[in-house]
PDB file of C-alpha atoms and ligand atoms in Angstrom:
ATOM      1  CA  UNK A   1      30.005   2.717   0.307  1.00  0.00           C
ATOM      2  CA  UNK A   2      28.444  -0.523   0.914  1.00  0.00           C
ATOM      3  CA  UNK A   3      26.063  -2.172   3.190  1.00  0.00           C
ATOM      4  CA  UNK A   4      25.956  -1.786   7.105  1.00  0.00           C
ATOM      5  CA  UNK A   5      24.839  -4.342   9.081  1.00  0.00           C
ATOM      6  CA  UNK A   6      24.265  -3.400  12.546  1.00  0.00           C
ATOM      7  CA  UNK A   7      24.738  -6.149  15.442  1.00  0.00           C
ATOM      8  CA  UNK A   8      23.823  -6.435  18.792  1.00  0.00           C
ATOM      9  CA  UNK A   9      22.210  -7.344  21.784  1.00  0.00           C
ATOM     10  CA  UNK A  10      18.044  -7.386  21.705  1.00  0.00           C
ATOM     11  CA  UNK A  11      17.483  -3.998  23.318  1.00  0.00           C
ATOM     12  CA  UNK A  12      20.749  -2.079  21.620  1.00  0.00           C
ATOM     13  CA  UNK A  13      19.048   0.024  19.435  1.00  0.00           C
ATOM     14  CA  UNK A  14      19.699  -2.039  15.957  1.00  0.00           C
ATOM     15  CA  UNK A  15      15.913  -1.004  14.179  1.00  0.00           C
ATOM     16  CA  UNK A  16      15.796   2.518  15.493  1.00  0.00           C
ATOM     17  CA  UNK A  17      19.613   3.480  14.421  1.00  0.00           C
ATOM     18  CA  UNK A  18      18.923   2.138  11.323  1.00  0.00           C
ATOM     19  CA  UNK A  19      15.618   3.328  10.380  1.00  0.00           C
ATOM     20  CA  UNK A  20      17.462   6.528  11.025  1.00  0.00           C
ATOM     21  CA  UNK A  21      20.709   5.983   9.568  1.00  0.00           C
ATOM     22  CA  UNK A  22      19.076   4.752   6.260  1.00  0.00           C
ATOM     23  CA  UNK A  23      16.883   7.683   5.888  1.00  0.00           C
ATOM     24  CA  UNK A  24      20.357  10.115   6.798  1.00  0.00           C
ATOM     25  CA  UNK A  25      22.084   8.195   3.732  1.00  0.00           C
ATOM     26  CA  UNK A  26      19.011   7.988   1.586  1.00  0.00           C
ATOM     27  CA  UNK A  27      19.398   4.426   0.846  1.00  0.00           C
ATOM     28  CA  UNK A  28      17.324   1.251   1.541  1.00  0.00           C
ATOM     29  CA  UNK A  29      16.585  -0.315   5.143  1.00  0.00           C
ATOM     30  CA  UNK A  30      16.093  -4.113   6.091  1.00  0.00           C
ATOM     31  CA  UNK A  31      15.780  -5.436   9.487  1.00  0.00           C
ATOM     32  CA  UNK A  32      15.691  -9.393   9.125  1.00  0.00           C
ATOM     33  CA  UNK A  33      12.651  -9.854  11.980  1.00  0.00           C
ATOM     34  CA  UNK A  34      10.671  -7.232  10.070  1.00  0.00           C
ATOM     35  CA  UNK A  35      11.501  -9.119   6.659  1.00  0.00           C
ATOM     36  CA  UNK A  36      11.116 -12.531   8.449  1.00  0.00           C
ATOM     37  CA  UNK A  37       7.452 -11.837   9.888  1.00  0.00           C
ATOM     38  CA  UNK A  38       6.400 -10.193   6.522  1.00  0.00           C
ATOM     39  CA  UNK A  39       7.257 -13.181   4.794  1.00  0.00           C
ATOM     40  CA  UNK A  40       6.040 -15.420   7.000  1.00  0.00           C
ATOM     41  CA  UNK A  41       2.643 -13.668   7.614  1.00  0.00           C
ATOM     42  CA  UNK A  42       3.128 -13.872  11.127  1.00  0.00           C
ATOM     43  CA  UNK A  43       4.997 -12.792  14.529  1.00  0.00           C
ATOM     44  CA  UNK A  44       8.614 -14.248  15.602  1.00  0.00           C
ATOM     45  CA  UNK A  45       6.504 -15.665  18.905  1.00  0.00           C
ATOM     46  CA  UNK A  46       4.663 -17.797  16.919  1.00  0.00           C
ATOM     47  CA  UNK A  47       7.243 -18.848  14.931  1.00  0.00           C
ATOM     48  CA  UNK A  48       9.265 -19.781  18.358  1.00  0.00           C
ATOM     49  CA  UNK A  49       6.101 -21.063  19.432  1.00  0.00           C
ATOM     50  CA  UNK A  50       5.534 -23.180  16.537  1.00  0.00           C
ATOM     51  CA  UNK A  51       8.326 -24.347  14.526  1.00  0.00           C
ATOM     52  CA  UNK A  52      10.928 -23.867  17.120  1.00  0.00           C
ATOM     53  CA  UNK A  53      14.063 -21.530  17.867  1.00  0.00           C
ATOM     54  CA  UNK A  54      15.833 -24.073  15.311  1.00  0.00           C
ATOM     55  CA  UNK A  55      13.083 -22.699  12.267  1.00  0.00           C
ATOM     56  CA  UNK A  56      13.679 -19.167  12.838  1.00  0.00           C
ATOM     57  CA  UNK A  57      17.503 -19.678  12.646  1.00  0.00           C
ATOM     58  CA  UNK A  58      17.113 -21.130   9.742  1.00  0.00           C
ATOM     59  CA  UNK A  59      14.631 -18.187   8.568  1.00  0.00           C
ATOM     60  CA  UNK A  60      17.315 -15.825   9.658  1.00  0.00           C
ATOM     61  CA  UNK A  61      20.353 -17.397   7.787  1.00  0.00           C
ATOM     62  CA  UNK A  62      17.705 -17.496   4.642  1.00  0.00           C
ATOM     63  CA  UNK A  63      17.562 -13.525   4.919  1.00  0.00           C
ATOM     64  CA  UNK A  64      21.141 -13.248   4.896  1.00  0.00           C
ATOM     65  CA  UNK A  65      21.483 -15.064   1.573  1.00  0.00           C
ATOM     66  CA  UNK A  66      18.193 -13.155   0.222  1.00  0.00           C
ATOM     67  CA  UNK A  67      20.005 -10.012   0.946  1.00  0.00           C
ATOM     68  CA  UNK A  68      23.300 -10.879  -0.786  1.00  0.00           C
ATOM     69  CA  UNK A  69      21.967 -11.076  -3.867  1.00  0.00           C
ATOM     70  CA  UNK A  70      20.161  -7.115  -3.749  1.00  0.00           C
ATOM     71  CA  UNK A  71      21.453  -4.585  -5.706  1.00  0.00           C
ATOM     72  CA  UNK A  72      22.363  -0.959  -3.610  1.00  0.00           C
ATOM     73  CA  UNK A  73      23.282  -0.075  -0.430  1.00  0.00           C
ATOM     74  CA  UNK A  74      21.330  -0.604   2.668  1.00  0.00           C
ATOM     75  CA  UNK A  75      21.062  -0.498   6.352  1.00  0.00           C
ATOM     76  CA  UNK A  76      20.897  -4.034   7.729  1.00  0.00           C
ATOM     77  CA  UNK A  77      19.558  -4.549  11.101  1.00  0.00           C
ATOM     78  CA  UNK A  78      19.817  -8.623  12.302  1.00  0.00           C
ATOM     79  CA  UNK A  79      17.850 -10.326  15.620  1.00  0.00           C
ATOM     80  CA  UNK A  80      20.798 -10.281  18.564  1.00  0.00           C
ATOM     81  CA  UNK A  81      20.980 -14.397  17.722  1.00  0.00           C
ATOM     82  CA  UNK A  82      21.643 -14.128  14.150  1.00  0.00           C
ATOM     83  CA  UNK A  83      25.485 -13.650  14.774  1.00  0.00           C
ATOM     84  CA  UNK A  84      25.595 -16.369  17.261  1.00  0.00           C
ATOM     85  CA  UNK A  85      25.038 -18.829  14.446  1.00  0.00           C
ATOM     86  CA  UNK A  86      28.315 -19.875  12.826  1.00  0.00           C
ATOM     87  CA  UNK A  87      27.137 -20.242   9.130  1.00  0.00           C
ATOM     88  CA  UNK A  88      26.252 -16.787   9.292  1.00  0.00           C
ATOM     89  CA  UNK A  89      30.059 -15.295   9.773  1.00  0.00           C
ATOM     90  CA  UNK A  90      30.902 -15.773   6.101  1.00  0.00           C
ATOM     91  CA  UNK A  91      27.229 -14.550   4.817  1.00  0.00           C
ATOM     92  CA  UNK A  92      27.693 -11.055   6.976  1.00  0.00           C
ATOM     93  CA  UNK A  93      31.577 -10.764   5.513  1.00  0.00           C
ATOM     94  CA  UNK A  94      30.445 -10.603   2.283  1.00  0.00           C
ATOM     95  CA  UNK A  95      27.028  -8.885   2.818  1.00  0.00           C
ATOM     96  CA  UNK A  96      29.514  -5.551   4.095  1.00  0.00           C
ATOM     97  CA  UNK A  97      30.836  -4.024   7.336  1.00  0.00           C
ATOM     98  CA  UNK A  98      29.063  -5.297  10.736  1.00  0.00           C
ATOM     99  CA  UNK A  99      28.973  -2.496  13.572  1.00  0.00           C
ATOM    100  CA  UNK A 100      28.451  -4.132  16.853  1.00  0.00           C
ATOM    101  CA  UNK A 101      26.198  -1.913  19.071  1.00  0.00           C
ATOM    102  CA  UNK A 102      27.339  -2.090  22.258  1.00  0.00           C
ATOM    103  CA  UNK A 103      25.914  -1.346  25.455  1.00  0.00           C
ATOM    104  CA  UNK A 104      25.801  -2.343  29.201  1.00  0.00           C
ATOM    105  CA  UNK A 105      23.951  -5.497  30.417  1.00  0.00           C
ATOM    106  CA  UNK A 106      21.650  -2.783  32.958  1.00  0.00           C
ATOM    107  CA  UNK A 107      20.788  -0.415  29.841  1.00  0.00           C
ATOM    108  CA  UNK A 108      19.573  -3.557  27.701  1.00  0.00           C
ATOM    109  CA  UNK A 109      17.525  -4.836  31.249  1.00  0.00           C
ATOM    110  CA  UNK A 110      15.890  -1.676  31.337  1.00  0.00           C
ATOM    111  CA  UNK A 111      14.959  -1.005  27.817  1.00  0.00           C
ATOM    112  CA  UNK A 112      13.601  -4.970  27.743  1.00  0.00           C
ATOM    113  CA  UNK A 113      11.712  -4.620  31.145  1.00  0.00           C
ATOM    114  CA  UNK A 114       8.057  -6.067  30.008  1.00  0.00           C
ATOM    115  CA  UNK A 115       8.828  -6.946  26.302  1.00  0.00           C
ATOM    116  CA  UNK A 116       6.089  -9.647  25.511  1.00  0.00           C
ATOM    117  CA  UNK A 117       7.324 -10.061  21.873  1.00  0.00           C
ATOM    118  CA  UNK A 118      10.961 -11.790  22.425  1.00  0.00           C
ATOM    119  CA  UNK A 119      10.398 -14.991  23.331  1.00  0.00           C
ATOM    120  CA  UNK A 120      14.056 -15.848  24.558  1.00  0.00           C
ATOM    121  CA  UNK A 121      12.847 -13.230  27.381  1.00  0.00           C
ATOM    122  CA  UNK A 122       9.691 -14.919  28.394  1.00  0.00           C
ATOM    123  CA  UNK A 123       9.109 -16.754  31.453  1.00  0.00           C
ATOM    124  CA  UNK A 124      11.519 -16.544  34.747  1.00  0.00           C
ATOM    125  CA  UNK A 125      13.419 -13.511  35.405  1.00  0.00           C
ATOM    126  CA  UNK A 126      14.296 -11.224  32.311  1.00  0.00           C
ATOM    127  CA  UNK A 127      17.829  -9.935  34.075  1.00  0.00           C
ATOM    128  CA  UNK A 128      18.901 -13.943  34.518  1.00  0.00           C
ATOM    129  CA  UNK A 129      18.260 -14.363  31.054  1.00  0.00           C
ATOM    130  CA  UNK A 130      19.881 -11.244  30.103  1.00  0.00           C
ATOM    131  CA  UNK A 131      23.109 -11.977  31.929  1.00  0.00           C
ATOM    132  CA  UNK A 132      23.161 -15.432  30.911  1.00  0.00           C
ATOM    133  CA  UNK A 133      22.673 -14.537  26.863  1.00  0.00           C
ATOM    134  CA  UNK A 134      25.107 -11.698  27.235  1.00  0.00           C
ATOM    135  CA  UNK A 135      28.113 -14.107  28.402  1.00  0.00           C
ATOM    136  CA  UNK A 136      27.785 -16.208  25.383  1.00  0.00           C
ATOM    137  CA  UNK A 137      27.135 -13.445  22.766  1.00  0.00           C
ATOM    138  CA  UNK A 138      29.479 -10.915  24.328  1.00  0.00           C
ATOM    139  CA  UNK A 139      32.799 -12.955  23.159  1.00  0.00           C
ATOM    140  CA  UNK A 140      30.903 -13.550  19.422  1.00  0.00           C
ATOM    141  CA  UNK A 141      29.383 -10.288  18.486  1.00  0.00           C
ATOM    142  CA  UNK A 142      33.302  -8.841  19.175  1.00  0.00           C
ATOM    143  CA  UNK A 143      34.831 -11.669  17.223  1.00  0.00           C
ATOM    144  CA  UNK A 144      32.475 -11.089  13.926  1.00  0.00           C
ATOM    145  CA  UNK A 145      32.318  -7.162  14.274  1.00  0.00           C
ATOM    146  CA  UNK A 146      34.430  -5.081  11.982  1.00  0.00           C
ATOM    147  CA  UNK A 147      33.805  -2.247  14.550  1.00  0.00           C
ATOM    148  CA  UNK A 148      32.478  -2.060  18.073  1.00  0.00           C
ATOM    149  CA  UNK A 149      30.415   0.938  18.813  1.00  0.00           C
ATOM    150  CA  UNK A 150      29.949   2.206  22.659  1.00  0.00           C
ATOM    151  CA  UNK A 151      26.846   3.578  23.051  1.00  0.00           C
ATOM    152  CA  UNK A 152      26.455   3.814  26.789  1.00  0.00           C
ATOM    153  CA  UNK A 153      25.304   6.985  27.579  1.00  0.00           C
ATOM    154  CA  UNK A 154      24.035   7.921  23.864  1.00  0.00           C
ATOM    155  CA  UNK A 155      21.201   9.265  22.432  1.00  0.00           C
ATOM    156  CA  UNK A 156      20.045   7.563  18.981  1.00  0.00           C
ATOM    157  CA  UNK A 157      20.867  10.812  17.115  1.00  0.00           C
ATOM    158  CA  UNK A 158      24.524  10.404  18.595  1.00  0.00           C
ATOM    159  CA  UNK A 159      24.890   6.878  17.310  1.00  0.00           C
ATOM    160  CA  UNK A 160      23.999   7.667  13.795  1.00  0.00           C
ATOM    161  CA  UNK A 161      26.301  10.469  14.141  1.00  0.00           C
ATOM    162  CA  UNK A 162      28.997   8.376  15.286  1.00  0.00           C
ATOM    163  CA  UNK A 163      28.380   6.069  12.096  1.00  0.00           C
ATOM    164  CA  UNK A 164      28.133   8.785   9.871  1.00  0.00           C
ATOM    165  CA  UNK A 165      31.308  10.650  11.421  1.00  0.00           C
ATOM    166  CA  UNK A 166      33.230   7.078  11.462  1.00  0.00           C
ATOM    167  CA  UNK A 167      32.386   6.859   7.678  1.00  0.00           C
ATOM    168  CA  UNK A 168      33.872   9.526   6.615  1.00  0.00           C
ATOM    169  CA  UNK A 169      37.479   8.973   8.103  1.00  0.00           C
TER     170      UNK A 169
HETATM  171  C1  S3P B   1      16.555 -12.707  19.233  1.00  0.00           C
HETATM  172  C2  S3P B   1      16.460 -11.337  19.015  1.00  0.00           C
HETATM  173  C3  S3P B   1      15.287 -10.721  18.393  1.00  0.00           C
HETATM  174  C4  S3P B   1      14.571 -11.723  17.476  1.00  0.00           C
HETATM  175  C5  S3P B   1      14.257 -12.983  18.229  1.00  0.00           C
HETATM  176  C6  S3P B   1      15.505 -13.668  18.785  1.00  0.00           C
HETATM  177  C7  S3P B   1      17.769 -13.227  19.895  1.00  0.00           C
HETATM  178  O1  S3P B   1      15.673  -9.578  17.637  1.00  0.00           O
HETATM  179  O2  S3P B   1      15.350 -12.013  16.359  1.00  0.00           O
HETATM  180  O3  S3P B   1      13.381 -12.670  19.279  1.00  0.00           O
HETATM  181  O4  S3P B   1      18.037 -14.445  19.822  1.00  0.00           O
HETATM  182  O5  S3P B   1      18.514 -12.404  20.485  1.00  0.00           O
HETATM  183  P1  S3P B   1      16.175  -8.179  18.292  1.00  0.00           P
HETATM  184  O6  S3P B   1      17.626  -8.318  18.595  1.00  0.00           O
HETATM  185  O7  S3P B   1      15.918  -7.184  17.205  1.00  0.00           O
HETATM  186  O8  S3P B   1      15.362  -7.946  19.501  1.00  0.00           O
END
């Protein structure tokens, strides 16, 4: 089959679908801020706060090339920036197929409202930040997806259906 990665926008359901997903297909799941803050022994806000945005992309670019070299399939979930970096493209087309998770700028404000753990969202007004992020990544996470999924209006169970259901075609 392969590996998945799953792509998105913070907010657009990358963890949960994959948790689930991964468990439906009985194969291993990775989500690259999980992996990043185990390894690190510490949160992705202190690493922001820290090092810098620049450190974590680095972190994040690490993962990719950590991951290549696992045996098996897995569910890969990546942070909404990890796409945005260019030397990434060629690590996630050869790490598998990349579903974008797609879903309205309003639906990601609402499921964001008072996150305290993304620091890209702290400070000033969330929705700004939102709208502003989702302009530049928009354009990108189409470019490096293999397939765009709309999940306006889903449920979580329907997304991994939708995977699953795409899969088999
Ligand atoms: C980020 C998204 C976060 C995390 C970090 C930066 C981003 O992951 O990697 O806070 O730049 O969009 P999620 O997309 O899982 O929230």
């Amino acid at each position: 089959m392969g590996n998945i990665i799953l792509i998105g926008f913070m907010g657009a359901g990358k963890t949960t679908v994959g948790r689930i997903l991964a468990r439906r297909l009985k194969i291993a799941f990775v989500d690259t801020d999980e992996q990043i803050e185990k390894e690190e022994g510490r949160a992705i806000r202190d690493i922001f706060a820290r090092e810098g945005e620049a450190c974590f992309r680095e972190l994040e670019t690490l993962q990719l090339k950590k991951l290549k070299k696992r045996k098996g399939d897995m569910i890969v979930s990546v942070g909404g920036g990890l796409p945005v970096q260019k030397q990434n493209h060629p690590l996630l087309k050869e790490l598998g197929t990349t579903i974008y998770l797609k879903a309205d700028k309003e639906t990601l404000a609402r499921r964001l409202r008072g996150d305290t753990k993304r620091p890209l969202l702290q400070g000033g007004s969330p929705e700004e930040k939102i709208g502003q992020l989702m302009k530049e990544r928009e354009p990108v996470y189409e470019q490096v997806a293999d397939e765009i999924l709309l999940t306006e209006g889903m449920s979580v169970n329907e997304v991994v259906e939708q995977i699953l259901h795409n899969r088999m075609k």
